């Protein structure tokens, strides 16, 4: 396996550090628009030892499918791993296919603004541009494994596991994400600093969220519907000391992926944003600072959202000032294999103290980065295989969960949990 990873931000940097400990690949090329960032990631991966010259750096314009294709051919990539934000999904996806490579990403092609009325039918959904090419990928014998981060990604693996091993009927697959993370300044005061890309947070949280319902009155086929932003708040109790966190509906890929492969009456995604983040997002929207349309400022064209993202701390740099844990998981309700009602939370917790000590990566980006590396290893050894545009639900969950949890060096040493409530 020869991996071309595009993006040397927080998640890409963490993925390279994680991969440096594994031996399933022959080469791992880190490409970024800023080659100095790619070179820093390569140096960090090589410093972990056992590199053997497998890592190298390159420059690429991720917005140019032709440039992605050319670099993939030049480095003889077998797999293109997309580690940049979702604005660049389509050109990287297209470039990988043109080069005859398999493809992985952690976020899917962007949606178009949905209707804001409750339970309106959605328009262009997350991933629609990729699924439109599913037939071509399949006929060419190539695999595009989409949404294989943590959420989407590990949560979708949990959905497959729940359907195969825990439930005979599923009422709801409800992704629930929460944390007790605190970020402090040099004086020890709490400060606002998102744990991952603010550009992506704005995109996810200000779009009307989408839910899947199998059957609504008068609509037996069910489908995807919208709700108002930040709607239906609920307090969810997260494990391992995180405790109760208020979660709200957010547009996210799980809702678009899970119903394609897992039978459930309802699929939702709720995220513990917190009152401060919701207030900030609403203010940005009111001021028009969430817009991606360029405006002219003193003769220069700038996107308001790009400016907001640029003035906030880089998520890659906040790890040393971060404290606490983050939890990604799936709340499943329905009927167990024994025919009795069942309510189960499958989850994975990442502690910032652990990820900083072992990988010098803050816990949010590390928890996202580990899952595509696990998936690449399963593809490399033939445990997972397929063709077309497929989500994590299309594959056997057990090998993934076993490899993630197995102690090092055989596995990744990151256990997951299960609670019946």
PDB file of N, CA and C in Angstrom, residues 6 60-72 88-99:
ATOM      1  N   UNK A   6      -3.545  13.895   1.796  1.00  0.00           N
ATOM      2  CA  UNK A   6      -3.616  15.308   1.450  1.00  0.00           C
ATOM      3  C   UNK A   6      -4.129  16.080   2.660  1.00  0.00           C
ATOM      4  N   UNK A  60       0.706  20.310  -2.980  1.00  0.00           N
ATOM      5  CA  UNK A  60      -0.425  20.084  -3.873  1.00  0.00           C
ATOM      6  C   UNK A  60      -1.484  21.146  -3.629  1.00  0.00           C
ATOM      7  N   UNK A  61      -2.207  21.486  -4.673  1.00  0.00           N
ATOM      8  CA  UNK A  61      -3.373  22.351  -4.571  1.00  0.00           C
ATOM      9  C   UNK A  61      -4.592  21.439  -4.501  1.00  0.00           C
ATOM     10  N   UNK A  62      -5.175  21.314  -3.303  1.00  0.00           N
ATOM     11  CA  UNK A  62      -6.278  20.378  -3.098  1.00  0.00           C
ATOM     12  C   UNK A  62      -7.551  20.791  -3.822  1.00  0.00           C
ATOM     13  N   UNK A  63      -7.614  22.012  -4.301  1.00  0.00           N
ATOM     14  CA  UNK A  63      -8.797  22.457  -5.042  1.00  0.00           C
ATOM     15  C   UNK A  63      -8.737  22.092  -6.512  1.00  0.00           C
ATOM     16  N   UNK A  64      -7.632  21.484  -6.959  1.00  0.00           N
ATOM     17  CA  UNK A  64      -7.396  21.186  -8.365  1.00  0.00           C
ATOM     18  C   UNK A  64      -7.332  19.670  -8.558  1.00  0.00           C
ATOM     19  N   UNK A  65      -8.395  19.097  -9.118  1.00  0.00           N
ATOM     20  CA  UNK A  65      -8.438  17.642  -9.312  1.00  0.00           C
ATOM     21  C   UNK A  65      -7.281  17.172 -10.178  1.00  0.00           C
ATOM     22  N   UNK A  66      -6.903  17.956 -11.171  1.00  0.00           N
ATOM     23  CA  UNK A  66      -5.787  17.578 -12.029  1.00  0.00           C
ATOM     24  C   UNK A  66      -4.479  17.513 -11.282  1.00  0.00           C
ATOM     25  N   UNK A  67      -4.277  18.449 -10.343  1.00  0.00           N
ATOM     26  CA  UNK A  67      -3.055  18.430  -9.543  1.00  0.00           C
ATOM     27  C   UNK A  67      -3.026  17.219  -8.624  1.00  0.00           C
ATOM     28  N   UNK A  68      -4.184  16.872  -8.062  1.00  0.00           N
ATOM     29  CA  UNK A  68      -4.267  15.685  -7.210  1.00  0.00           C
ATOM     30  C   UNK A  68      -3.956  14.438  -8.030  1.00  0.00           C
ATOM     31  N   UNK A  69      -4.564  14.342  -9.224  1.00  0.00           N
ATOM     32  CA  UNK A  69      -4.294  13.190 -10.090  1.00  0.00           C
ATOM     33  C   UNK A  69      -2.809  13.086 -10.433  1.00  0.00           C
ATOM     34  N   UNK A  70      -2.218  14.197 -10.818  1.00  0.00           N
ATOM     35  CA  UNK A  70      -0.813  14.183 -11.231  1.00  0.00           C
ATOM     36  C   UNK A  70       0.093  13.745 -10.089  1.00  0.00           C
ATOM     37  N   UNK A  71      -0.145  14.254  -8.881  1.00  0.00           N
ATOM     38  CA  UNK A  71       0.696  13.870  -7.751  1.00  0.00           C
ATOM     39  C   UNK A  71       0.488  12.408  -7.388  1.00  0.00           C
ATOM     40  N   UNK A  72      -0.765  11.945  -7.415  1.00  0.00           N
ATOM     41  CA  UNK A  72      -1.042  10.539  -7.110  1.00  0.00           C
ATOM     42  C   UNK A  72      -0.305   9.616  -8.077  1.00  0.00           C
ATOM     43  N   UNK A  88     -12.866  20.660  -0.034  1.00  0.00           N
ATOM     44  CA  UNK A  88     -11.996  20.089  -1.059  1.00  0.00           C
ATOM     45  C   UNK A  88     -12.308  18.621  -1.366  1.00  0.00           C
ATOM     46  N   UNK A  89     -13.422  18.124  -0.830  1.00  0.00           N
ATOM     47  CA  UNK A  89     -13.750  16.716  -1.049  1.00  0.00           C
ATOM     48  C   UNK A  89     -13.866  16.393  -2.532  1.00  0.00           C
ATOM     49  N   UNK A  90     -14.637  17.167  -3.271  1.00  0.00           N
ATOM     50  CA  UNK A  90     -14.928  16.799  -4.662  1.00  0.00           C
ATOM     51  C   UNK A  90     -13.673  16.777  -5.531  1.00  0.00           C
ATOM     52  N   UNK A  91     -12.818  17.805  -5.533  1.00  0.00           N
ATOM     53  CA  UNK A  91     -11.626  17.711  -6.384  1.00  0.00           C
ATOM     54  C   UNK A  91     -10.677  16.583  -5.980  1.00  0.00           C
ATOM     55  N   UNK A  92     -10.542  16.310  -4.682  1.00  0.00           N
ATOM     56  CA  UNK A  92      -9.665  15.211  -4.266  1.00  0.00           C
ATOM     57  C   UNK A  92     -10.283  13.873  -4.662  1.00  0.00           C
ATOM     58  N   UNK A  93     -11.580  13.733  -4.448  1.00  0.00           N
ATOM     59  CA  UNK A  93     -12.332  12.538  -4.843  1.00  0.00           C
ATOM     60  C   UNK A  93     -12.186  12.280  -6.346  1.00  0.00           C
ATOM     61  N   UNK A  94     -12.383  13.331  -7.138  1.00  0.00           N
ATOM     62  CA  UNK A  94     -12.277  13.185  -8.591  1.00  0.00           C
ATOM     63  C   UNK A  94     -10.839  12.903  -9.021  1.00  0.00           C
ATOM     64  N   UNK A  95      -9.877  13.571  -8.379  1.00  0.00           N
ATOM     65  CA  UNK A  95      -8.478  13.343  -8.721  1.00  0.00           C
ATOM     66  C   UNK A  95      -8.031  11.932  -8.412  1.00  0.00           C
ATOM     67  N   UNK A  96      -8.490  11.401  -7.286  1.00  0.00           N
ATOM     68  CA  UNK A  96      -8.142  10.030  -6.920  1.00  0.00           C
ATOM     69  C   UNK A  96      -8.699   9.031  -7.927  1.00  0.00           C
ATOM     70  N   UNK A  97      -9.960   9.229  -8.322  1.00  0.00           N
ATOM     71  CA  UNK A  97     -10.555   8.305  -9.298  1.00  0.00           C
ATOM     72  C   UNK A  97      -9.836   8.380 -10.640  1.00  0.00           C
ATOM     73  N   UNK A  98      -9.506   9.601 -11.075  1.00  0.00           N
ATOM     74  CA  UNK A  98      -8.810   9.762 -12.349  1.00  0.00           C
ATOM     75  C   UNK A  98      -7.449   9.080 -12.347  1.00  0.00           C
ATOM     76  N   UNK A  99      -6.810   9.018 -11.167  1.00  0.00           N
ATOM     77  CA  UNK A  99      -5.499   8.390 -11.054  1.00  0.00           C
ATOM     78  C   UNK A  99      -5.588   6.881 -10.838  1.00  0.00           C
TER      79      UNK A  99
END
